[in-house]
Short mmCIF file of C-alpha atoms in Angstrom, two decimals:
data_model
loop_
_atom_site.label_atom_id
_atom_site.label_comp_id
_atom_site.label_asym_id
_atom_site.label_seq_id
_atom_site.Cartn_x
_atom_site.Cartn_y
_atom_site.Cartn_z
CA MET A 1 7.55 7.71 -36.55
CA HIS A 2 5.12 4.81 -36.22
CA ASP A 3 2.56 5.31 -33.44
CA LEU A 4 3.90 8.80 -32.69
CA THR A 5 0.67 9.85 -30.97
CA TYR A 6 0.74 6.79 -28.74
CA ARG A 7 4.35 7.40 -27.73
CA LEU A 8 3.69 11.06 -26.96
CA VAL A 9 0.73 10.07 -24.78
CA ILE A 10 2.95 7.57 -22.93
CA ARG A 11 5.43 10.36 -22.22
CA ALA A 12 2.62 12.55 -20.91
CA CYS A 13 1.47 9.70 -18.66
CA HIS A 14 4.98 9.37 -17.25
CA VAL A 15 5.03 13.09 -16.48
CA LEU A 16 1.73 12.64 -14.61
CA PHE A 17 3.06 9.64 -12.72
CA ARG A 18 6.11 11.63 -11.57
CA ALA A 19 4.04 14.71 -10.69
CA LEU A 20 1.84 12.60 -8.44
CA GLY A 21 4.78 10.66 -7.05
CA LEU A 22 2.92 7.40 -7.69
CA ARG A 23 4.40 4.25 -6.20
CA ILE A 24 3.87 1.92 -9.15
CA SER A 25 4.62 -1.78 -8.84
CA ILE A 26 4.31 -4.05 -11.90
CA VAL A 27 4.79 -7.78 -11.38
CA GLY A 28 4.77 -10.49 -14.04
CA ALA A 29 5.07 -8.28 -17.13
CA ASP A 30 7.33 -10.89 -18.73
CA ARG A 31 4.32 -13.23 -18.86
CA LEU A 32 2.88 -11.14 -21.69
CA PRO A 33 4.22 -12.49 -25.02
CA SER A 34 6.62 -10.07 -26.70
CA THR A 35 5.35 -11.00 -30.16
CA GLY A 36 2.14 -12.21 -31.78
CA PRO A 37 -1.53 -11.60 -31.10
CA VAL A 38 -2.63 -11.24 -27.47
CA VAL A 39 -5.96 -10.45 -25.83
CA VAL A 40 -5.41 -8.56 -22.58
CA ALA A 41 -8.33 -8.88 -20.14
CA ALA A 42 -8.23 -6.42 -17.24
CA ASN A 43 -10.43 -5.40 -14.35
CA HIS A 44 -12.00 -1.94 -14.60
CA SER A 45 -12.09 0.44 -11.64
CA SER A 46 -10.90 3.79 -12.96
CA PHE A 47 -11.05 6.12 -15.96
CA ILE A 48 -7.27 5.91 -16.23
CA ASP A 49 -6.53 2.27 -15.47
CA PHE A 50 -5.66 1.78 -19.15
CA MET A 51 -2.49 3.81 -18.49
CA PHE A 52 -1.22 1.22 -16.04
CA VAL A 53 -2.37 -1.83 -17.98
CA GLY A 54 -0.65 -0.33 -21.00
CA GLU A 55 2.49 0.33 -18.97
CA ALA A 56 2.78 -3.35 -18.14
CA ALA A 57 2.61 -4.23 -21.83
CA ARG A 58 5.01 -1.45 -22.83
CA SER A 59 7.75 -3.02 -20.73
CA GLN A 60 7.51 -5.94 -23.16
CA GLY A 61 7.70 -3.61 -26.15
CA ARG A 62 3.96 -3.90 -26.86
CA LEU A 63 1.30 -1.25 -27.40
CA VAL A 64 -2.25 -2.20 -26.43
CA ARG A 65 -5.18 -1.29 -28.67
CA PHE A 66 -7.95 -0.88 -26.12
CA MET A 67 -11.62 -1.39 -26.88
CA ALA A 68 -13.48 1.64 -25.47
CA LYS A 69 -17.01 2.97 -25.66
CA GLN A 70 -17.93 5.12 -28.65
CA SER A 71 -18.78 8.19 -26.54
CA VAL A 72 -15.12 8.58 -25.55
CA PHE A 73 -14.17 8.66 -29.23
CA ASP A 74 -16.82 11.33 -29.84
CA ALA A 75 -15.37 13.69 -27.22
CA PRO A 76 -13.37 16.62 -28.67
CA VAL A 77 -10.16 16.01 -26.70
CA SER A 78 -10.00 12.25 -26.11
CA GLY A 79 -11.44 11.31 -29.52
CA PRO A 80 -8.51 12.42 -31.72
CA LEU A 81 -6.03 10.94 -29.26
CA LEU A 82 -7.77 7.56 -29.14
CA ARG A 83 -8.02 7.41 -32.91
CA GLY A 84 -4.36 8.43 -33.22
CA MET A 85 -3.43 5.55 -30.92
CA HIS A 86 -5.56 3.15 -33.01
CA HIS A 87 -7.80 2.13 -30.15
CA ILE A 88 -11.08 0.44 -31.05
CA PRO A 89 -14.46 2.17 -30.59
CA VAL A 90 -17.34 0.07 -29.29
CA ASP A 91 -20.87 1.11 -30.19
CA ARG A 92 -23.35 -0.96 -28.18
CA ALA A 93 -25.83 -0.80 -31.06
CA HIS A 94 -23.27 -2.14 -33.55
CA GLY A 95 -20.97 -4.39 -31.56
CA GLU A 96 -20.09 -6.46 -34.61
CA THR A 97 -18.13 -3.51 -36.06
CA ALA A 98 -15.87 -3.37 -33.01
CA ALA A 99 -15.47 -7.15 -33.08
CA ARG A 100 -14.30 -7.01 -36.70
CA SER A 101 -11.80 -4.25 -35.91
CA ALA A 102 -10.43 -6.20 -32.94
CA TYR A 103 -10.21 -9.35 -35.06
CA ARG A 104 -8.22 -7.51 -37.75
CA ALA A 105 -5.85 -6.09 -35.13
CA LEU A 106 -5.21 -9.55 -33.68
CA ARG A 107 -4.69 -11.03 -37.13
CA ALA A 108 -2.04 -8.34 -37.63
CA GLY A 109 -0.26 -9.52 -34.48
CA GLU A 110 -1.43 -6.70 -32.22
CA VAL A 111 -2.35 -6.68 -28.53
CA VAL A 112 -6.05 -5.91 -27.98
CA GLY A 113 -7.19 -4.73 -24.56
CA VAL A 114 -10.62 -5.76 -23.30
CA TYR A 115 -12.46 -4.92 -20.09
CA PRO A 116 -14.76 -7.92 -19.52
CA GLU A 117 -16.72 -5.92 -16.92
CA ALA A 118 -17.47 -3.34 -19.67
CA THR A 119 -18.02 -0.48 -17.23
CA ILE A 120 -16.40 0.65 -13.99
CA GLY A 121 -17.89 -1.12 -11.00
CA ARG A 122 -18.51 0.93 -7.90
CA ALA A 123 -17.64 -1.94 -5.55
CA PHE A 124 -14.03 -1.67 -6.77
CA VAL A 125 -13.67 -5.44 -6.96
CA VAL A 126 -14.31 -7.64 -9.98
CA LYS A 127 -18.01 -7.84 -10.81
CA ASP A 128 -19.98 -11.05 -10.46
CA ARG A 129 -19.63 -13.56 -13.30
CA ALA A 130 -23.19 -12.78 -14.48
CA ASP A 131 -22.14 -9.18 -15.18
CA VAL A 132 -19.04 -10.08 -17.20
CA LYS A 133 -19.06 -10.00 -21.02
CA ARG A 134 -17.71 -12.73 -23.28
CA GLY A 135 -15.91 -10.54 -25.83
CA ALA A 136 -12.37 -11.49 -24.80
CA ALA A 137 -13.23 -15.18 -25.02
CA TYR A 138 -14.82 -14.82 -28.46
CA LEU A 139 -11.72 -13.06 -29.79
CA ALA A 140 -9.40 -15.70 -28.35
CA LEU A 141 -11.48 -18.57 -29.72
CA ARG A 142 -11.69 -17.02 -33.16
CA THR A 143 -8.03 -16.07 -33.53
CA GLY A 144 -6.20 -18.54 -31.30
CA ALA A 145 -4.65 -15.66 -29.37
CA PRO A 146 -3.99 -16.26 -25.66
CA ILE A 147 -5.83 -14.21 -23.06
CA VAL A 148 -3.44 -12.53 -20.64
CA PRO A 149 -5.20 -11.40 -17.44
CA VAL A 150 -3.98 -8.09 -15.98
CA ALA A 151 -5.17 -7.02 -12.54
CA HIS A 152 -4.56 -3.67 -10.88
CA TRP A 153 -5.37 -2.09 -7.57
CA GLY A 154 -5.13 1.48 -6.28
CA VAL A 155 -5.77 3.29 -9.58
CA HIS A 156 -9.34 4.10 -8.57
CA ARG A 157 -8.01 6.19 -5.67
CA ILE A 158 -6.65 8.64 -8.27
CA PHE A 159 -9.67 9.07 -10.58
CA THR A 160 -12.90 7.11 -10.84
CA VAL A 161 -16.67 7.42 -11.16
CA ASP A 162 -18.98 9.79 -9.27
CA GLY A 163 -16.43 12.59 -9.20
CA ARG A 164 -14.00 10.69 -7.02
CA TYR A 165 -10.41 11.80 -7.51
CA SER A 166 -7.30 12.60 -5.51
CA LEU A 167 -4.13 14.52 -6.30
CA ARG A 168 -2.47 13.24 -3.15
CA ARG A 169 1.14 12.32 -3.79
CA GLY A 170 2.56 8.87 -3.22
CA THR A 171 -0.49 6.72 -3.92
CA ALA A 172 0.44 3.07 -4.39
CA VAL A 173 -0.68 1.44 -7.65
CA GLN A 174 -0.12 -2.27 -8.09
CA VAL A 175 -0.30 -4.16 -11.38
CA LEU A 176 -0.15 -7.94 -11.68
CA VAL A 177 0.14 -9.78 -15.00
CA GLY A 178 -1.07 -13.36 -14.99
CA GLU A 179 -0.08 -16.40 -16.99
CA PRO A 180 -1.54 -16.59 -20.52
CA ILE A 181 -4.84 -18.46 -20.65
CA HIS A 182 -5.30 -20.64 -23.73
CA PRO A 183 -8.67 -22.02 -24.85
CA LEU A 184 -9.07 -25.71 -24.09
CA PRO A 185 -10.18 -28.21 -26.75
CA GLY A 186 -13.94 -27.95 -27.14
CA GLU A 187 -14.22 -25.01 -24.73
CA ASP A 188 -16.91 -22.44 -25.52
CA ALA A 189 -16.98 -18.72 -24.81
CA ASP A 190 -18.99 -19.10 -21.60
CA ALA A 191 -16.57 -21.60 -20.07
CA LEU A 192 -13.52 -19.61 -21.13
CA THR A 193 -15.01 -16.40 -19.73
CA THR A 194 -15.67 -18.17 -16.42
CA ARG A 195 -12.02 -19.23 -16.24
CA VAL A 196 -10.80 -15.71 -16.99
CA HIS A 197 -13.21 -14.25 -14.42
CA THR A 198 -12.03 -16.68 -11.74
CA VAL A 199 -8.41 -15.76 -12.37
CA LEU A 200 -9.07 -12.02 -12.34
CA VAL A 201 -11.01 -12.26 -9.06
CA SER A 202 -8.13 -14.18 -7.48
CA MET A 203 -5.53 -11.72 -8.78
CA VAL A 204 -7.39 -8.64 -7.53
CA ASP A 205 -7.87 -10.32 -4.15
CA GLU A 206 -4.12 -10.96 -4.01
CA LEU A 207 -3.38 -7.29 -4.74
CA ILE A 208 -5.80 -6.15 -2.03
CA ASP A 209 -4.23 -8.57 0.45
CA THR A 210 -0.77 -7.18 -0.22
CA TYR A 211 -1.68 -3.52 -0.73
CA PRO A 212 0.88 -1.43 1.19
CA GLN A 213 -1.48 1.46 2.05
CA LYS A 214 -4.40 -0.22 3.78
CA PRO A 215 -6.63 2.35 5.52
CA ALA A 216 -6.28 2.70 9.29
CA GLU A 217 -10.06 2.98 9.59
CA PRO A 218 -11.44 0.93 6.68
CA HIS A 219 -15.09 1.92 7.17
CA THR A 220 -14.22 5.58 6.48
CA ALA A 221 -12.33 4.83 3.23
CA TRP A 222 -14.68 5.11 0.25
CA TRP A 223 -12.19 3.22 -1.92
CA TRP A 224 -11.72 0.16 0.31
CA PRO A 225 -13.99 -2.83 -0.53
CA ALA A 226 -17.06 -3.45 1.60
CA SER A 227 -16.08 -7.13 1.79
CA ARG A 228 -12.99 -5.98 3.72
CA GLY A 229 -14.95 -3.67 6.02
CA GLY A 230 -14.43 -0.67 3.77
CA GLY A 231 -16.66 2.23 2.80
CA ALA A 232 -17.20 1.19 -0.82
CA PRO A 233 -20.67 -0.05 -1.78
CA ALA A 234 -21.33 -3.76 -1.36
CA MET A 235 -21.63 -5.73 -4.59
CA HIS A 236 -25.44 -5.67 -4.71
CA GLU A 237 -25.52 -1.94 -3.90
CA ALA A 238 -22.89 -1.23 -6.53
CA ARG A 239 -24.92 -3.10 -9.15
CA LEU A 240 -27.92 -0.87 -8.45
CA LEU A 241 -25.78 2.27 -8.61
CA ASP A 242 -24.19 1.08 -11.88
CA GLU A 243 -27.63 0.50 -13.42
CA GLU A 244 -28.88 3.86 -12.21
CA ALA A 245 -25.89 5.58 -13.80
CA ARG A 246 -26.40 3.68 -17.06
CA LEU A 247 -30.06 4.70 -17.28
CA LYS A 248 -29.15 8.32 -16.58
CA ALA A 249 -26.48 8.26 -19.29
CA ASP A 250 -28.90 6.69 -21.81
CA ALA A 251 -31.49 9.39 -21.01
CA GLY A 252 -28.86 12.07 -21.53
CA ARG A 253 -27.89 10.66 -24.93
CA ARG A 254 -31.55 10.58 -26.01
CA ARG A 255 -31.99 14.21 -25.01
CA GLY A 256 -28.82 15.11 -26.89
#
């Protein structure tokens, strides 16, 4: 069976969703084209948010080939699974290789998933425009594929950076699929990325506004945004923590 590994992983994800009793809401999935090349651009707040972004696409009969960092492909458990699902490894030292693989997938009519923020942000809202990469825009401009923004909220409560996780049942996870964004005549990658960033920020804000499990005491909730009075780091603090984590990871790879 084509994509057998992918379909088995989807089944395993559904088992996990049921075990945790997750309250998953997906809105706008029909905005994702059911055929042809698509670049999905999603916010990044959790190690497992790809499951929910992928679930939105699956309802349209699509499988997303996510671009993910090379180290995840090198891991003994996740590596074979990611390769079996035909996801795309990204080596920071050789980004052109990943770009070529993504380009080939789009030319073959696939859906390619991109996280413009590149890494999980500890503020749990979309990073500032200056910290957002242009990869999704480059792929769209080169192939003519639309960019479909996908925002999610609540996934980070389940499993995210710094050892934060929860097995509490009934966590609400919201997913919102936006209208396809098409490059404008003469638009460059910077301008297109700015448009995508603006839309993602607005979509995440909408999900936070309507989140059904707002904390009773926001300042005590590590997962609630600082901009809403929550206990998460403010944007500038999160940027420092993100950089500190990156430097520590780079040092660890050099030692290895």
